[in-house]
mmCIF file of C-alpha atoms and ligand atoms in Angstrom:
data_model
loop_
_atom_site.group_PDB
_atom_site.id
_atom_site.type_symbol
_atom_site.label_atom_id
_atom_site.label_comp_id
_atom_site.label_asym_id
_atom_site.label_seq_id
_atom_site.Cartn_x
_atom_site.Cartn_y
_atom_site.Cartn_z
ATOM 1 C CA UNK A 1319 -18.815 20.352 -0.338
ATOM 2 C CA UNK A 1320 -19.797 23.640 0.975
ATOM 3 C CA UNK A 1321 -19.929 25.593 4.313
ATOM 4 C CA UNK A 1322 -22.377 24.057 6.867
ATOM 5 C CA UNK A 1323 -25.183 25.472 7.856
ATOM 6 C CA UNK A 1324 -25.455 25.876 11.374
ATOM 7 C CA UNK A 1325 -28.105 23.165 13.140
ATOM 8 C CA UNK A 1326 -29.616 22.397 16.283
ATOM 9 C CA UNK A 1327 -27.326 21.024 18.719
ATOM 10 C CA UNK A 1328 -27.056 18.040 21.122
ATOM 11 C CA UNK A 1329 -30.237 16.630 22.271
ATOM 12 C CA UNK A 1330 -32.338 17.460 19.449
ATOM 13 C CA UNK A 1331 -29.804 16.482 17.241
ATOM 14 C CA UNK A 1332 -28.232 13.166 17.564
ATOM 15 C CA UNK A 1333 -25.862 12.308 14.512
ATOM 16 C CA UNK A 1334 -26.038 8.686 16.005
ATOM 17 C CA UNK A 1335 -29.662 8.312 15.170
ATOM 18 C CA UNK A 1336 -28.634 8.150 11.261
ATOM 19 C CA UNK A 1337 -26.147 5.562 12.226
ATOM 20 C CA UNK A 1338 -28.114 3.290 14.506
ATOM 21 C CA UNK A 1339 -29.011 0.463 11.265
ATOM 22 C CA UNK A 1340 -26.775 -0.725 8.374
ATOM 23 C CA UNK A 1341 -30.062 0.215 6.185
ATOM 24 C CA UNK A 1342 -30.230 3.886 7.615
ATOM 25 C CA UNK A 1343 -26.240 4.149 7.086
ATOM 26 C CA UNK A 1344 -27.045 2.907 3.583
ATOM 27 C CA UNK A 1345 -29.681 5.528 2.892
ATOM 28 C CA UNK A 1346 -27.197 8.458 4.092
ATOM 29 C CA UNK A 1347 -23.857 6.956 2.976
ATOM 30 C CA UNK A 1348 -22.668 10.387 0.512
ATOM 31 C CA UNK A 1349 -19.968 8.400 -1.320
ATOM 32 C CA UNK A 1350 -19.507 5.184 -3.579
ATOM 33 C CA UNK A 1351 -16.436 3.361 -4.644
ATOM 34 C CA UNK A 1352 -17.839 1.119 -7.967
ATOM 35 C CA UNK A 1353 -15.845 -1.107 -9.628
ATOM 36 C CA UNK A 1354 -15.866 2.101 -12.508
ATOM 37 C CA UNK A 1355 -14.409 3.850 -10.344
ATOM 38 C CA UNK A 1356 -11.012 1.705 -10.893
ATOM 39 C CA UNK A 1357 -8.494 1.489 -13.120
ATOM 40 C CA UNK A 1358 -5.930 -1.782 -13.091
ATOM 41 C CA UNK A 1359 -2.068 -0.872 -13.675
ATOM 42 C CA UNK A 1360 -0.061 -3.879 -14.976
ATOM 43 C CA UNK A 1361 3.455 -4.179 -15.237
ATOM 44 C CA UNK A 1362 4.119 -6.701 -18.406
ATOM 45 C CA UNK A 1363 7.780 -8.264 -19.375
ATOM 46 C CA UNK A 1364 9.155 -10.673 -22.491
ATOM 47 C CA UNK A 1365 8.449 -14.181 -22.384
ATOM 48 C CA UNK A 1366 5.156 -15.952 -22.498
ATOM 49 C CA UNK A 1367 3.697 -18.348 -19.706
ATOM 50 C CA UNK A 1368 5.909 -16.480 -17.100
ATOM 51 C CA UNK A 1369 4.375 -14.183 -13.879
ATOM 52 C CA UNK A 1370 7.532 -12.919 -11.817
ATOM 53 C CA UNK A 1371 6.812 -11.811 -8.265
ATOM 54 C CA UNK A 1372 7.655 -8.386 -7.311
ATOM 55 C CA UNK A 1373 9.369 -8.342 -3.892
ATOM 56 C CA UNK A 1374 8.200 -5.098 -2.727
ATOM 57 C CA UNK A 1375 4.529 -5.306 -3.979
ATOM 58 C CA UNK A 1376 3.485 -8.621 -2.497
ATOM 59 C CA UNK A 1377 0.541 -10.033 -4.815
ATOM 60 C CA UNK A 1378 1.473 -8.000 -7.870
ATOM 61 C CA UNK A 1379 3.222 -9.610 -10.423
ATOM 62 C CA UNK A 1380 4.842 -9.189 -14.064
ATOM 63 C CA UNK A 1381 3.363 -10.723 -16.837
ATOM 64 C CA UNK A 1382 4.533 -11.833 -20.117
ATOM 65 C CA UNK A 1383 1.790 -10.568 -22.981
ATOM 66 C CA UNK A 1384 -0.768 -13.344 -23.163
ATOM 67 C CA UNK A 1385 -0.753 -13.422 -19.188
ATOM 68 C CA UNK A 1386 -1.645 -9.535 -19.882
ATOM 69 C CA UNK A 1387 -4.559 -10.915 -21.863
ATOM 70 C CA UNK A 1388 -5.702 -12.994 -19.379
ATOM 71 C CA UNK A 1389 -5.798 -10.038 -17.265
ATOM 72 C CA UNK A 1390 -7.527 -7.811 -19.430
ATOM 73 C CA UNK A 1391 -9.905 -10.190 -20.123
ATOM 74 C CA UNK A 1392 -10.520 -10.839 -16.553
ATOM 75 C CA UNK A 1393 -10.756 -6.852 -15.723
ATOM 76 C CA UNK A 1394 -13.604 -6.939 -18.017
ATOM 77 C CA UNK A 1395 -15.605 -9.381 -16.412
ATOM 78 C CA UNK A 1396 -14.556 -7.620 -12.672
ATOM 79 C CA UNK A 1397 -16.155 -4.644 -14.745
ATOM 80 C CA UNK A 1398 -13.106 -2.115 -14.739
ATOM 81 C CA UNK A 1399 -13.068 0.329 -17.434
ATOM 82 C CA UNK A 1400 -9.613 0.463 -18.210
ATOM 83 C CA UNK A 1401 -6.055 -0.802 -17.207
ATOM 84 C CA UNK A 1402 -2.197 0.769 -17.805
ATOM 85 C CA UNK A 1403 0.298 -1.077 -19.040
ATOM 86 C CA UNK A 1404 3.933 -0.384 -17.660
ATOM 87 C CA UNK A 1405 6.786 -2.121 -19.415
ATOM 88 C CA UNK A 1406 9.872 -3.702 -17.567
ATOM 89 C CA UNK A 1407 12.199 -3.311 -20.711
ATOM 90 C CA UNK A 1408 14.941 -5.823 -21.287
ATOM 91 C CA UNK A 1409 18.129 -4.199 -19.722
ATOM 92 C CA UNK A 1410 20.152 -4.478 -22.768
ATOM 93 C CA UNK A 1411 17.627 -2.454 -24.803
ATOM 94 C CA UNK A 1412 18.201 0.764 -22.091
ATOM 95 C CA UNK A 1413 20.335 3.373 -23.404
ATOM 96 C CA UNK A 1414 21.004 7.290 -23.207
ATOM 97 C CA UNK A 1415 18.566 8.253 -25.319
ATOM 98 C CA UNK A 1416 16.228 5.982 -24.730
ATOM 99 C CA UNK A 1417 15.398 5.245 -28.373
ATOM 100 C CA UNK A 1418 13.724 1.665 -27.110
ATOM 101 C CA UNK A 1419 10.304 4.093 -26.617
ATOM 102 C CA UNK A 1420 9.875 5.110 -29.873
ATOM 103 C CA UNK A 1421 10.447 1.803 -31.179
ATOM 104 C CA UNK A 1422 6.713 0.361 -32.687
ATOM 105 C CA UNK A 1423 7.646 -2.987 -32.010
ATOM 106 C CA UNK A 1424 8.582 -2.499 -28.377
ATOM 107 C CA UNK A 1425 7.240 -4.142 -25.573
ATOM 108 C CA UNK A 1426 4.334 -2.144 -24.825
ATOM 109 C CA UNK A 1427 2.956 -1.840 -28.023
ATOM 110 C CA UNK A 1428 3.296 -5.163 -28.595
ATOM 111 C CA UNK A 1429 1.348 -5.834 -25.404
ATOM 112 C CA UNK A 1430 -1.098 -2.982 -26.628
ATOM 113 C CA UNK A 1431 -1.858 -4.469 -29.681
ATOM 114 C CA UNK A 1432 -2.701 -7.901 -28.096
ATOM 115 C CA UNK A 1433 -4.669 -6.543 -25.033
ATOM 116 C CA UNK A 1434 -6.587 -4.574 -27.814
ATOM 117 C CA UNK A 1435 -7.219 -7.186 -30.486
ATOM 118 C CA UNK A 1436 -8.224 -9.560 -27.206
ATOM 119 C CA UNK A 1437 -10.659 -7.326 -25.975
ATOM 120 C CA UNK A 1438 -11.910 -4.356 -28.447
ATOM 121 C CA UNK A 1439 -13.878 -1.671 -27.203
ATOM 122 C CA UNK A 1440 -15.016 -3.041 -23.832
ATOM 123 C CA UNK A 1441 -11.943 -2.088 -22.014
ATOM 124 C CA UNK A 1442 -9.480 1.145 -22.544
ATOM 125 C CA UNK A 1443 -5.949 0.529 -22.555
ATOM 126 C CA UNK A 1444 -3.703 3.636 -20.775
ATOM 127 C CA UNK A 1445 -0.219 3.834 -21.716
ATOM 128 C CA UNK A 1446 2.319 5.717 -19.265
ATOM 129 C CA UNK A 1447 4.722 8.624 -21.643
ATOM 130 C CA UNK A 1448 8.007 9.053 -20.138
ATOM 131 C CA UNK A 1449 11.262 7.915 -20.776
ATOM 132 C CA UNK A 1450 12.149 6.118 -17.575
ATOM 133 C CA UNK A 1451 11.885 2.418 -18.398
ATOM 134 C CA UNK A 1452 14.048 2.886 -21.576
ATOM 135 C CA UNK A 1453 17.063 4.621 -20.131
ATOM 136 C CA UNK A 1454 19.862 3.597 -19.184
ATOM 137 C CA UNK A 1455 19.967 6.532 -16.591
ATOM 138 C CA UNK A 1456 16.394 5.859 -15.157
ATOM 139 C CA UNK A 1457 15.496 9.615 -15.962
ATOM 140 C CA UNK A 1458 12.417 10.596 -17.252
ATOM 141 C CA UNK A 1459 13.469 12.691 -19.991
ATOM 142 C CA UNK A 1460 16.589 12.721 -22.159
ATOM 143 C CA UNK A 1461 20.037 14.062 -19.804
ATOM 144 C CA UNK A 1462 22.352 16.941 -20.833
ATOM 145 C CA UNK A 1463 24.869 17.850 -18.731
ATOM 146 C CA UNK A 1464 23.838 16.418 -15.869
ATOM 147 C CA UNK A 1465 20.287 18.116 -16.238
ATOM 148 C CA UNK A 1466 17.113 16.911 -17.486
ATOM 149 C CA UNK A 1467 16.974 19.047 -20.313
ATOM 150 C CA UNK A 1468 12.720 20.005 -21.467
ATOM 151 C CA UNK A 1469 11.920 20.572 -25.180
ATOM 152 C CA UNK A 1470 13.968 17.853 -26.499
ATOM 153 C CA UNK A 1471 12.290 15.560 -24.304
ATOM 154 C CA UNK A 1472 9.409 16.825 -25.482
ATOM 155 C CA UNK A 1473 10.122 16.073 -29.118
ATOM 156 C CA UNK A 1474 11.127 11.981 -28.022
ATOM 157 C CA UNK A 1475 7.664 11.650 -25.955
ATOM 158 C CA UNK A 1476 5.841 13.078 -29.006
ATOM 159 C CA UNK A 1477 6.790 10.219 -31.262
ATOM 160 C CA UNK A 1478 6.435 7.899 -28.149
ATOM 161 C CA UNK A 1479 2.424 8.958 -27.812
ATOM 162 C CA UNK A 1480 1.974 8.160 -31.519
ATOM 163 C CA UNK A 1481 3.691 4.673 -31.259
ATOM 164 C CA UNK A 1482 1.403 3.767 -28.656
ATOM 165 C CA UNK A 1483 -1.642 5.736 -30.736
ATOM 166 C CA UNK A 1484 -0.314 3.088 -33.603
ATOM 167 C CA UNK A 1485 -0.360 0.120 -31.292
ATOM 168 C CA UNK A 1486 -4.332 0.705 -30.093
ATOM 169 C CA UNK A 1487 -3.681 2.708 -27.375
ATOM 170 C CA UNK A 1488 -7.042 4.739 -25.873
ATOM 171 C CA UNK A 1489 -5.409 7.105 -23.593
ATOM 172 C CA UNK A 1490 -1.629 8.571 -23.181
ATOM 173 C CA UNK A 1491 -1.077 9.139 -19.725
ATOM 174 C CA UNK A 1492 2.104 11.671 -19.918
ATOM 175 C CA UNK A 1493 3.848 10.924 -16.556
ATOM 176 C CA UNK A 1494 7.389 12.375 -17.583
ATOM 177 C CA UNK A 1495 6.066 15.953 -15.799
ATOM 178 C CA UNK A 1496 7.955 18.155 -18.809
ATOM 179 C CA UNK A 1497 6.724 21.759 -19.528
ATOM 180 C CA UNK A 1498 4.526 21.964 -22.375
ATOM 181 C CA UNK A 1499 4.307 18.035 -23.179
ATOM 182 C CA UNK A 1500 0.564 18.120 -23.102
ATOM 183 C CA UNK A 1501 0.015 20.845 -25.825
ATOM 184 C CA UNK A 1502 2.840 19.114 -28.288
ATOM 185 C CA UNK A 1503 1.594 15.685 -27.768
ATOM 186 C CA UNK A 1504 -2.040 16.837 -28.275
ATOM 187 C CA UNK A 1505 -0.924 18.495 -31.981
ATOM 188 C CA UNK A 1506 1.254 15.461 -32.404
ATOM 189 C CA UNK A 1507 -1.792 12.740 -32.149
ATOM 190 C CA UNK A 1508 -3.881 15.081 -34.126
ATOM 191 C CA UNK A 1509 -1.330 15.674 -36.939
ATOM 192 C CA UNK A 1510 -1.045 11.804 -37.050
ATOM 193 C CA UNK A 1511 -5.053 11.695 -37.553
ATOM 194 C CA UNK A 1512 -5.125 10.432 -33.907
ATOM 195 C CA UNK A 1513 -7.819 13.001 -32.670
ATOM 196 C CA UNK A 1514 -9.974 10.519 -31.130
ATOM 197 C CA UNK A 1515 -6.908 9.801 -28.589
ATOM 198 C CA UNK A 1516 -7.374 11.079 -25.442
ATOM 199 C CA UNK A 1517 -4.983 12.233 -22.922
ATOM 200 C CA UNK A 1518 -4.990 12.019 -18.879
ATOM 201 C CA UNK A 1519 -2.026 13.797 -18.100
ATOM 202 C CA UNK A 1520 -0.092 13.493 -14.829
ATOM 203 C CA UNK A 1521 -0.331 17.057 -14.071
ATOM 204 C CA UNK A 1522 0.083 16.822 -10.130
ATOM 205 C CA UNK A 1523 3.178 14.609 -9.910
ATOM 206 C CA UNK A 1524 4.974 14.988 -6.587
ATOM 207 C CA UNK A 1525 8.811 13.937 -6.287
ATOM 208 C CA UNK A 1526 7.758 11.142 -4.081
ATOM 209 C CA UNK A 1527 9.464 8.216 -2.209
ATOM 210 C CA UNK A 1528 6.630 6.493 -2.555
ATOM 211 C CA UNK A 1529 7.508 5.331 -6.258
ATOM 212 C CA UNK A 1530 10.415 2.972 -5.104
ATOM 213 C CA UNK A 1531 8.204 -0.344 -5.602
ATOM 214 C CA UNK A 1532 7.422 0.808 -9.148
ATOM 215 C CA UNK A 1533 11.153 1.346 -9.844
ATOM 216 C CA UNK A 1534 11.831 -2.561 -8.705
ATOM 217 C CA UNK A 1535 8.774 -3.424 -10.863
ATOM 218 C CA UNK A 1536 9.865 -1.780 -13.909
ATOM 219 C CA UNK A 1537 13.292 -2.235 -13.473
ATOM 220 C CA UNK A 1538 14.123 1.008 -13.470
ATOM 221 C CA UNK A 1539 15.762 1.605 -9.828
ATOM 222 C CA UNK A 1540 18.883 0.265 -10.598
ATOM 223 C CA UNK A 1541 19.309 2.522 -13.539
ATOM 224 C CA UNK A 1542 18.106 5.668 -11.487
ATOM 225 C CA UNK A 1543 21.210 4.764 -8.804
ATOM 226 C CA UNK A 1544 21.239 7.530 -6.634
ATOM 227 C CA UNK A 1545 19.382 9.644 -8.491
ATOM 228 C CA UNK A 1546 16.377 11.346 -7.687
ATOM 229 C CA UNK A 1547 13.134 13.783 -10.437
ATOM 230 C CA UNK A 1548 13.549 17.001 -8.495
ATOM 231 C CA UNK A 1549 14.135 18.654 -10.904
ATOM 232 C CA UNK A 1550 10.954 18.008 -12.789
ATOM 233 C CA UNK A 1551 8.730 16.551 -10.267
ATOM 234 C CA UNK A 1552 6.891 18.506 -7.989
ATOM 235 C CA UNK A 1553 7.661 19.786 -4.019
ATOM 236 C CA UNK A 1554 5.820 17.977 -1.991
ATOM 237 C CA UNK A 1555 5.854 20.679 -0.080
ATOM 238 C CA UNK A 1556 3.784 23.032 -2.662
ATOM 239 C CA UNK A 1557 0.169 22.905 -3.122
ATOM 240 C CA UNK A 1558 -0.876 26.122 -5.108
ATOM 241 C CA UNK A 1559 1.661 24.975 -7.617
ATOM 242 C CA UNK A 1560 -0.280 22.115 -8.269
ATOM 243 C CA UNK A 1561 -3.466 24.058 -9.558
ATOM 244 C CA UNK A 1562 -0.759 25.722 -11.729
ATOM 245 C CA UNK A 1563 0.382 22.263 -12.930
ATOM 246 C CA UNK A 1564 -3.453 21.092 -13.883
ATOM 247 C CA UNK A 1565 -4.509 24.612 -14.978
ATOM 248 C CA UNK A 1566 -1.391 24.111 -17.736
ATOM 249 C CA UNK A 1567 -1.901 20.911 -18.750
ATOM 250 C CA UNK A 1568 -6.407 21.339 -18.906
ATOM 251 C CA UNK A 1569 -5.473 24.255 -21.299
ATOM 252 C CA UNK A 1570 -3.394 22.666 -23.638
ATOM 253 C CA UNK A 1571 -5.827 20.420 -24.370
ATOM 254 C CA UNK A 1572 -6.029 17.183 -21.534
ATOM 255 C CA UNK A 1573 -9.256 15.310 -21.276
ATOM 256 C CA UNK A 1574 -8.514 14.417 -17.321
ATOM 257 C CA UNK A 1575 -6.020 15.491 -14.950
ATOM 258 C CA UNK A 1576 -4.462 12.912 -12.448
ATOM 259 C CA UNK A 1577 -2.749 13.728 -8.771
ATOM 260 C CA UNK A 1578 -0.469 11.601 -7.462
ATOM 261 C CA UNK A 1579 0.789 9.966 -5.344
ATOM 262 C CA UNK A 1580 -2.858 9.461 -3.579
ATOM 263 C CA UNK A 1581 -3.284 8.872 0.057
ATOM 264 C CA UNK A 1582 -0.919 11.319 1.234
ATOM 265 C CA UNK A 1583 -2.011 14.147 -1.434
ATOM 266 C CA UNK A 1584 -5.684 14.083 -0.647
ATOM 267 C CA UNK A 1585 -5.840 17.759 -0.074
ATOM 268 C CA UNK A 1586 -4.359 17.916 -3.694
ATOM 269 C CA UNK A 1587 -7.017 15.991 -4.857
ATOM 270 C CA UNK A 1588 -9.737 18.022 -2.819
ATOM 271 C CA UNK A 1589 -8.886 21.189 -4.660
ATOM 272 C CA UNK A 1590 -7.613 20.184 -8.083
ATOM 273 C CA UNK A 1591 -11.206 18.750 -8.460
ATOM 274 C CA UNK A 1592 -13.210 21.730 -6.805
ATOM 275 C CA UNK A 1593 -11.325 24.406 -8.237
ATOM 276 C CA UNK A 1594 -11.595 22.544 -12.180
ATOM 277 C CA UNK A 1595 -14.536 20.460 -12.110
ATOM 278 C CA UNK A 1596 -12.384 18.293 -14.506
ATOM 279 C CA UNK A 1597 -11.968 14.400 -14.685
ATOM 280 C CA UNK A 1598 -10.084 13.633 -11.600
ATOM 281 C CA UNK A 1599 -8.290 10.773 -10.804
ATOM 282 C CA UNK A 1600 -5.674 9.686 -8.395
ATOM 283 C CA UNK A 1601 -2.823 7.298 -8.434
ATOM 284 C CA UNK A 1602 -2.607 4.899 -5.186
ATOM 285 C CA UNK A 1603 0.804 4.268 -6.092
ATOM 286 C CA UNK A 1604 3.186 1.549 -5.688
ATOM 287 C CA UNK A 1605 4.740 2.647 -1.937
ATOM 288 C CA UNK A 1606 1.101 2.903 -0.834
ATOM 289 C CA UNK A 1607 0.192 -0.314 -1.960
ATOM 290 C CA UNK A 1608 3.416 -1.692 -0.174
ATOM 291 C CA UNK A 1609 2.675 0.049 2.687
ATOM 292 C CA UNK A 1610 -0.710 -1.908 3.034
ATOM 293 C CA UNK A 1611 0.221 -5.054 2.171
ATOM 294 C CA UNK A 1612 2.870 -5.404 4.432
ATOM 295 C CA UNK A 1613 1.064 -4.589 7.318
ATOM 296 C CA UNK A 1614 -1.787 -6.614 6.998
ATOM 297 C CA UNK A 1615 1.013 -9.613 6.168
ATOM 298 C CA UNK A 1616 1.999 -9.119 9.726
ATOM 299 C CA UNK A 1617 -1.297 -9.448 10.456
ATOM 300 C CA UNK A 1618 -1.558 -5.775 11.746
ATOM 301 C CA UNK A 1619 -4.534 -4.584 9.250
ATOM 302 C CA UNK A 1620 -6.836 -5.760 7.981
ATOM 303 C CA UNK A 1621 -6.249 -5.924 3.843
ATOM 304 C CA UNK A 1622 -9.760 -6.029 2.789
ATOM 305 C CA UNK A 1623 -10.801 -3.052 5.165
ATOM 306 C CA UNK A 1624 -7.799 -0.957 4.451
ATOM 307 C CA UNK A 1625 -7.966 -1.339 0.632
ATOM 308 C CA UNK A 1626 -11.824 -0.795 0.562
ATOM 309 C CA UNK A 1627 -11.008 2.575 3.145
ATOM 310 C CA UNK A 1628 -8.209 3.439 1.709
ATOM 311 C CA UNK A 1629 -10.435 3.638 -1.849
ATOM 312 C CA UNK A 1630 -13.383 5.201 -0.522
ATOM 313 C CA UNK A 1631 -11.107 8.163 0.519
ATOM 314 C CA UNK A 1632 -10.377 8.990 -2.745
ATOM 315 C CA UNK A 1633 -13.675 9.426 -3.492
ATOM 316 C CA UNK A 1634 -14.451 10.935 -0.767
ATOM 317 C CA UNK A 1635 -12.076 13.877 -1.841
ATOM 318 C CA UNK A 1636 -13.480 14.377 -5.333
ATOM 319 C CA UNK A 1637 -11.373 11.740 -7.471
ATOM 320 C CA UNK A 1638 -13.471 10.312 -10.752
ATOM 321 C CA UNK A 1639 -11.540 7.401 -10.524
ATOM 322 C CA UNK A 1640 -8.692 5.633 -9.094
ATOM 323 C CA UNK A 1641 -5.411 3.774 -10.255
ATOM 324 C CA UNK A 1642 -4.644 0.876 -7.981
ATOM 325 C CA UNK A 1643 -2.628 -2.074 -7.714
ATOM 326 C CA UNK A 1644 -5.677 -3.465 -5.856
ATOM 327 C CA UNK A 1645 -8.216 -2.463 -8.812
ATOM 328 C CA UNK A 1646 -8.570 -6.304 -9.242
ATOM 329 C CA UNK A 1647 -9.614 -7.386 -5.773
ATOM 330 C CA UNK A 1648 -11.396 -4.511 -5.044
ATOM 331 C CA UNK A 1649 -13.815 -4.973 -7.887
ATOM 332 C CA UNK A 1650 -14.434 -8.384 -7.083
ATOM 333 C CA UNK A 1651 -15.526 -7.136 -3.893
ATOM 334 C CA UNK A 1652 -17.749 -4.668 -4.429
HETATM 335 C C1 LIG B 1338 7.126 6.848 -14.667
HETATM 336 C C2 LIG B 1338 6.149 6.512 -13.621
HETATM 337 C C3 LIG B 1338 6.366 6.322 -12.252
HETATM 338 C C4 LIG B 1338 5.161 5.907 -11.713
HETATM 339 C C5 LIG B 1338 4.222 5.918 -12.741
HETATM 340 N N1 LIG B 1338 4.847 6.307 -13.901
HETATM 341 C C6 LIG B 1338 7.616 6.360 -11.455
HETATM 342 C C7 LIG B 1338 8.396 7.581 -11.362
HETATM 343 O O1 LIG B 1338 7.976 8.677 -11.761
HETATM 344 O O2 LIG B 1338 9.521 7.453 -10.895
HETATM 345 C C8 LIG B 1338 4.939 5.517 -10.279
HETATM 346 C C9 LIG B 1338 3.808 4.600 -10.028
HETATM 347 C C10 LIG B 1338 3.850 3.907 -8.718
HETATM 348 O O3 LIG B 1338 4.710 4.155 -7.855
HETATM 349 O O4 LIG B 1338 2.977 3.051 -8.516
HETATM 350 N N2 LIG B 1338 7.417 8.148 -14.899
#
């Protein structure tokens, strides 16, 4: 959006007029939130027949693999595009290195290739890159001394992207927020004749307390103690860095950028978009979702309203799309 031009002022112009029927606000509304708009993340776990509530994300729950059909199949009907699948790994498979994320036959693959053999070509299937729900240290990326070290990381999420290329999977969402991942993973799928694979990198990933739901849904909280990504994950209190962040990542080759977390990085999202023009979208992450749903469980929102808002705004700022725990509801809604 540009600079306004100046206008007449009050009384010969009365912004109410536009507002005065629900058809008039129709014919001036600027933004739409479509169920394309949405994408459905979906936390899956071992077993079959078996959906385990996640305390701190009322309404969301882990599924075992054909309940992650079920889903998929049900997010095409709602008319979502595509869904992520996040994998809440069997403790006893987490260790140091994390080697559980390379391995083809691991839980998110597995869950790849049934989601994808379910439902073809008429919904895309995002898998998250990072090492955090394989390691016994709830890191990201592999540890050395204490310190997340970069370009051996690097090497490990390579061979993770083309594992999950193997399994079906459309798009690699790196999320581990390593230098350089984006360019290595990029010659990595192409090397493997995975060209066709696209990547949405999570270029604008904050260092966020808004991720602790997704740590209980994964599993991953536990193994993270303490802990905290500072060291990789971005200020929240920088925003230039961010277009440095996107500007990296768009020229080592992603297809679409992604800010997150969303609500309270709107300005983020507002100028990554302007200033690239690129494939936008925005994660409404797990503490956001929490956030919501617990207030209108005390009756103190509205959920509908607040979702359907709370969605808008995204658009409103210049996102191509959303990621959202509500995707579901949302879509049946609209
Ligand atoms: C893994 C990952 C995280 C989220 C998405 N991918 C957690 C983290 O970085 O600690 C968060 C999503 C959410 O909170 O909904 N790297």
């Amino acid at each position: 959006m540009s600079e306004i031009p100046p206008r007449g002022a009050y009384p010969g112009t009365r912004p109410r007029r536009n507002r005065r029927h629900a058809w008039s606000r129709e014919l001036v509304r600027e933004h739409e939130l479509r169920p394309s708009d949405l994408i459905w993340p979906l936390f899956v776990q071992e077993g079959s027949g078996t959906r385990t509530e996640i305390l701190s994300m009322p309404g969301v729950q882990r599924l075992t693999i054909d309940l992650a059909v079920e889903a998929a199949e049900q997010a095409v009907e709602a008319k979502i595009p595509a869904i992520a699948i996040f994998p809440a790994t069997d403790p006893s498979l987490k260790t140091d290195d994390a080697r559980e994320a390379v391995n083809p036959e691991n839980l998110v693959c597995r869950c790849v290739r049934a989601v994808k053999s379910a439902v073809g070509d008429r919904l895309g299937v995002i898998c998250d890159v990072a090492l955090d729900p394989y390691s016994s240290h709830g890191q990201d990326g592999l540890v050395r001394n204490g310190y997340v070290v970069n370009d051996e990381t690097v090497e490990v999420l390579c061979r993770q992207s083309i594992v999950q290329a193997e399994a079906g999977c459309d798009i690699i969402a790196p999320s581990d927020m390593m230098d350089g991942r984006v360019g290595k993973i990029r010659s990595a799928l192409d090397g493997a004749r995975y060209s066709h694979v696209q990547i949405l990198s999570y270029a604008a990933k904050y260092a966020s307390a808004f991720y602790g739901p997704f740590r209980d849904a994964v599993g991953s909280a536990g193994n993270l103690g303490g802990g905290d990504k500072r060291t990789y994950q971005m200020d929240p209190a920088n925003t230039d860095e961010a277009l440095l962040e996107v500007q990296l990542d768009l020229s080592e080759g992603a297809d679409m950028v992604m800010v997150k977390p969303g609500m309270p990085y709107l300005d983020i999202v507002r100028r990554v978009a302007e200033t690239f023009g690129a494939p936008t979208y925005v994660y409404q992450v797990s503490g956001e979702y929490a956030m919501l749903t617990a207030a209108a469980q005390q009756g103190w929102l509205r959920r509908e309203a607040v979702m359907l808002e709370s969605l808008l705004a995204f658009k409103r700022a210049g996102a191509s799309g959303i990621l959202t725990y509500f995707a579901l509801e949302a879509a049946r809604l609209l």
